[in-house]
């Protein structure tokens, strides 16, 4: 008999980010996974169990892209800092502030999660005591 490999640790902030109402990707995937709907019927909202199952299907295959926010005059632009493969960003998940400060320093960083080419969700961090953009 095969034992399932243990699931990675997922803190509440990350689970809520992926499954909450602000970013509907996981919820939508769970809602449309139900194929027992007849044309014209309203699809019911997914249950917590359906959302949880879809989360554990999607999260392990997600990549993470990190971007630095830089203000240029009146415009905010983002410079790519790095990209992490599925399963390659557990340090970020476990201790985001510490990981980002150690790896990238004092910056304002946006972390985007993708399922293949599909955007899943994003979160912003002000790292290492970041207080504002440097004057230009």
PDB file of C-alpha atoms in Angstrom:
ATOM      1  CA  UNK A   1       0.000   0.000   0.000  1.00  0.00           C
ATOM      2  CA  UNK A   2       1.266   3.483  -0.868  1.00  0.00           C
ATOM      3  CA  UNK A   3       1.371   6.239   1.701  1.00  0.00           C
ATOM      4  CA  UNK A   4       0.470   9.672   0.443  1.00  0.00           C
ATOM      5  CA  UNK A   5       3.293  12.145   0.732  1.00  0.00           C
ATOM      6  CA  UNK A   6       2.560  14.658   3.459  1.00  0.00           C
ATOM      7  CA  UNK A   7       1.098  17.941   2.324  1.00  0.00           C
ATOM      8  CA  UNK A   8       3.345  20.973   2.739  1.00  0.00           C
ATOM      9  CA  UNK A   9       2.647  23.311   5.602  1.00  0.00           C
ATOM     10  CA  UNK A  10       0.222  26.016   4.520  1.00  0.00           C
ATOM     11  CA  UNK A  11      -0.342  28.879   6.959  1.00  0.00           C
ATOM     12  CA  UNK A  12      -3.816  30.402   7.294  1.00  0.00           C
ATOM     13  CA  UNK A  13      -2.847  33.617   5.434  1.00  0.00           C
ATOM     14  CA  UNK A  14      -1.944  31.647   2.305  1.00  0.00           C
ATOM     15  CA  UNK A  15      -4.996  29.377   2.395  1.00  0.00           C
ATOM     16  CA  UNK A  16      -7.277  32.412   2.773  1.00  0.00           C
ATOM     17  CA  UNK A  17      -5.461  34.222  -0.058  1.00  0.00           C
ATOM     18  CA  UNK A  18      -6.060  31.300  -2.429  1.00  0.00           C
ATOM     19  CA  UNK A  19      -9.621  30.430  -1.361  1.00  0.00           C
ATOM     20  CA  UNK A  20     -11.159  33.707  -0.196  1.00  0.00           C
ATOM     21  CA  UNK A  21     -13.555  35.882  -2.144  1.00  0.00           C
ATOM     22  CA  UNK A  22     -10.977  38.502  -3.189  1.00  0.00           C
ATOM     23  CA  UNK A  23      -9.336  36.159  -5.721  1.00  0.00           C
ATOM     24  CA  UNK A  24     -11.962  33.733  -7.061  1.00  0.00           C
ATOM     25  CA  UNK A  25      -9.740  31.386  -9.127  1.00  0.00           C
ATOM     26  CA  UNK A  26      -9.838  28.372  -6.769  1.00  0.00           C
ATOM     27  CA  UNK A  27     -13.524  28.907  -5.897  1.00  0.00           C
ATOM     28  CA  UNK A  28     -14.439  29.198  -9.578  1.00  0.00           C
ATOM     29  CA  UNK A  29     -12.519  26.026 -10.434  1.00  0.00           C
ATOM     30  CA  UNK A  30     -14.397  24.213  -7.643  1.00  0.00           C
ATOM     31  CA  UNK A  31     -17.748  25.613  -8.804  1.00  0.00           C
ATOM     32  CA  UNK A  32     -17.273  24.541 -12.423  1.00  0.00           C
ATOM     33  CA  UNK A  33     -15.842  21.116 -11.533  1.00  0.00           C
ATOM     34  CA  UNK A  34     -19.405  19.903 -10.944  1.00  0.00           C
ATOM     35  CA  UNK A  35     -20.421  18.443 -14.318  1.00  0.00           C
ATOM     36  CA  UNK A  36     -23.873  17.274 -13.154  1.00  0.00           C
ATOM     37  CA  UNK A  37     -25.516  20.545 -14.169  1.00  0.00           C
ATOM     38  CA  UNK A  38     -28.031  20.655 -16.985  1.00  0.00           C
ATOM     39  CA  UNK A  39     -27.862  23.530 -19.504  1.00  0.00           C
ATOM     40  CA  UNK A  40     -29.628  26.563 -18.095  1.00  0.00           C
ATOM     41  CA  UNK A  41     -29.380  25.388 -14.461  1.00  0.00           C
ATOM     42  CA  UNK A  42     -27.719  27.653 -11.935  1.00  0.00           C
ATOM     43  CA  UNK A  43     -24.470  26.241 -10.538  1.00  0.00           C
ATOM     44  CA  UNK A  44     -24.490  26.041  -6.739  1.00  0.00           C
ATOM     45  CA  UNK A  45     -21.698  27.635  -4.748  1.00  0.00           C
ATOM     46  CA  UNK A  46     -19.009  25.068  -3.890  1.00  0.00           C
ATOM     47  CA  UNK A  47     -18.879  23.608  -0.404  1.00  0.00           C
ATOM     48  CA  UNK A  48     -15.889  24.113   1.890  1.00  0.00           C
ATOM     49  CA  UNK A  49     -14.857  20.510   1.140  1.00  0.00           C
ATOM     50  CA  UNK A  50     -14.977  21.120  -2.637  1.00  0.00           C
ATOM     51  CA  UNK A  51     -12.947  24.326  -2.259  1.00  0.00           C
ATOM     52  CA  UNK A  52     -10.429  22.550  -0.024  1.00  0.00           C
ATOM     53  CA  UNK A  53     -10.055  19.681  -2.518  1.00  0.00           C
ATOM     54  CA  UNK A  54      -9.565  22.126  -5.398  1.00  0.00           C
ATOM     55  CA  UNK A  55      -7.028  24.122  -3.333  1.00  0.00           C
ATOM     56  CA  UNK A  56      -4.945  20.971  -2.788  1.00  0.00           C
ATOM     57  CA  UNK A  57      -5.163  20.201  -6.494  1.00  0.00           C
ATOM     58  CA  UNK A  58      -4.095  23.705  -7.601  1.00  0.00           C
ATOM     59  CA  UNK A  59      -1.686  24.955  -4.892  1.00  0.00           C
ATOM     60  CA  UNK A  60       1.021  22.261  -5.337  1.00  0.00           C
ATOM     61  CA  UNK A  61       1.391  23.111  -9.041  1.00  0.00           C
ATOM     62  CA  UNK A  62       1.512  26.921  -8.594  1.00  0.00           C
ATOM     63  CA  UNK A  63       4.566  29.004  -9.400  1.00  0.00           C
ATOM     64  CA  UNK A  64       5.423  32.257  -7.641  1.00  0.00           C
ATOM     65  CA  UNK A  65       6.719  35.419  -9.299  1.00  0.00           C
ATOM     66  CA  UNK A  66       8.210  38.197  -7.176  1.00  0.00           C
ATOM     67  CA  UNK A  67       8.187  41.807  -8.340  1.00  0.00           C
ATOM     68  CA  UNK A  68       9.627  44.974  -6.819  1.00  0.00           C
ATOM     69  CA  UNK A  69       7.452  48.073  -6.836  1.00  0.00           C
ATOM     70  CA  UNK A  70       9.408  51.105  -8.031  1.00  0.00           C
ATOM     71  CA  UNK A  71       7.956  54.599  -8.304  1.00  0.00           C
ATOM     72  CA  UNK A  72       9.094  56.552 -11.344  1.00  0.00           C
ATOM     73  CA  UNK A  73       7.659  60.057 -11.187  1.00  0.00           C
ATOM     74  CA  UNK A  74       3.880  59.636 -10.960  1.00  0.00           C
ATOM     75  CA  UNK A  75       3.967  56.067 -12.247  1.00  0.00           C
ATOM     76  CA  UNK A  76       4.516  52.827 -10.348  1.00  0.00           C
ATOM     77  CA  UNK A  77       6.344  50.118 -12.281  1.00  0.00           C
ATOM     78  CA  UNK A  78       7.271  46.577 -11.299  1.00  0.00           C
ATOM     79  CA  UNK A  79      10.657  44.954 -11.856  1.00  0.00           C
ATOM     80  CA  UNK A  80      10.868  41.174 -11.744  1.00  0.00           C
ATOM     81  CA  UNK A  81      13.023  39.908  -8.880  1.00  0.00           C
ATOM     82  CA  UNK A  82      12.619  36.186  -9.316  1.00  0.00           C
ATOM     83  CA  UNK A  83      10.441  33.258 -10.152  1.00  0.00           C
ATOM     84  CA  UNK A  84      10.005  30.075  -8.140  1.00  0.00           C
ATOM     85  CA  UNK A  85       8.787  26.690  -9.418  1.00  0.00           C
ATOM     86  CA  UNK A  86       6.018  24.686  -7.751  1.00  0.00           C
ATOM     87  CA  UNK A  87       7.229  23.607  -4.322  1.00  0.00           C
ATOM     88  CA  UNK A  88      10.268  25.888  -4.554  1.00  0.00           C
ATOM     89  CA  UNK A  89       9.089  28.667  -2.275  1.00  0.00           C
ATOM     90  CA  UNK A  90       8.336  26.984   1.067  1.00  0.00           C
ATOM     91  CA  UNK A  91      10.627  29.479   2.844  1.00  0.00           C
ATOM     92  CA  UNK A  92       8.435  32.292   1.525  1.00  0.00           C
ATOM     93  CA  UNK A  93       5.297  30.482   2.709  1.00  0.00           C
ATOM     94  CA  UNK A  94       6.674  29.711   6.180  1.00  0.00           C
ATOM     95  CA  UNK A  95       8.143  33.152   6.996  1.00  0.00           C
ATOM     96  CA  UNK A  96       7.452  35.648   4.205  1.00  0.00           C
ATOM     97  CA  UNK A  97       8.919  38.774   5.823  1.00  0.00           C
ATOM     98  CA  UNK A  98      12.110  37.006   6.893  1.00  0.00           C
ATOM     99  CA  UNK A  99      12.544  35.209   3.559  1.00  0.00           C
ATOM    100  CA  UNK A 100      11.995  38.372   1.490  1.00  0.00           C
ATOM    101  CA  UNK A 101      14.234  40.553   3.700  1.00  0.00           C
ATOM    102  CA  UNK A 102      17.056  38.012   3.618  1.00  0.00           C
ATOM    103  CA  UNK A 103      16.761  37.285  -0.100  1.00  0.00           C
ATOM    104  CA  UNK A 104      15.857  40.708  -1.543  1.00  0.00           C
ATOM    105  CA  UNK A 105      16.404  43.334   1.162  1.00  0.00           C
ATOM    106  CA  UNK A 106      14.305  46.328   2.153  1.00  0.00           C
ATOM    107  CA  UNK A 107      11.737  46.771  -0.627  1.00  0.00           C
ATOM    108  CA  UNK A 108       8.058  46.802  -1.427  1.00  0.00           C
ATOM    109  CA  UNK A 109       7.460  43.392  -3.012  1.00  0.00           C
ATOM    110  CA  UNK A 110       4.464  41.938  -4.833  1.00  0.00           C
ATOM    111  CA  UNK A 111       4.143  38.150  -4.906  1.00  0.00           C
ATOM    112  CA  UNK A 112       1.975  36.708  -7.695  1.00  0.00           C
ATOM    113  CA  UNK A 113       0.912  33.065  -7.810  1.00  0.00           C
ATOM    114  CA  UNK A 114       0.134  31.332 -11.123  1.00  0.00           C
ATOM    115  CA  UNK A 115      -1.409  28.018 -12.113  1.00  0.00           C
ATOM    116  CA  UNK A 116       0.363  27.552 -15.436  1.00  0.00           C
ATOM    117  CA  UNK A 117      -0.433  30.756 -17.341  1.00  0.00           C
ATOM    118  CA  UNK A 118      -3.475  31.522 -15.171  1.00  0.00           C
ATOM    119  CA  UNK A 119      -3.201  34.203 -12.495  1.00  0.00           C
ATOM    120  CA  UNK A 120      -4.395  32.870  -9.127  1.00  0.00           C
ATOM    121  CA  UNK A 121      -3.756  35.598  -6.539  1.00  0.00           C
ATOM    122  CA  UNK A 122      -1.344  38.272  -5.312  1.00  0.00           C
ATOM    123  CA  UNK A 123      -0.134  39.742  -2.037  1.00  0.00           C
ATOM    124  CA  UNK A 124       2.059  42.759  -1.266  1.00  0.00           C
ATOM    125  CA  UNK A 125       4.752  43.003   1.408  1.00  0.00           C
ATOM    126  CA  UNK A 126       6.603  46.014   2.798  1.00  0.00           C
ATOM    127  CA  UNK A 127       9.837  44.282   3.667  1.00  0.00           C
ATOM    128  CA  UNK A 128      12.464  45.060   6.267  1.00  0.00           C
ATOM    129  CA  UNK A 129      11.011  48.299   7.552  1.00  0.00           C
ATOM    130  CA  UNK A 130      10.326  49.712   4.079  1.00  0.00           C
ATOM    131  CA  UNK A 131       8.686  53.106   4.574  1.00  0.00           C
ATOM    132  CA  UNK A 132       8.616  54.752   1.143  1.00  0.00           C
ATOM    133  CA  UNK A 133      10.118  55.091  -2.266  1.00  0.00           C
ATOM    134  CA  UNK A 134      13.541  56.669  -2.542  1.00  0.00           C
ATOM    135  CA  UNK A 135      13.371  60.234  -3.859  1.00  0.00           C
ATOM    136  CA  UNK A 136      14.298  60.421  -7.546  1.00  0.00           C
TER     137      UNK A 136
END
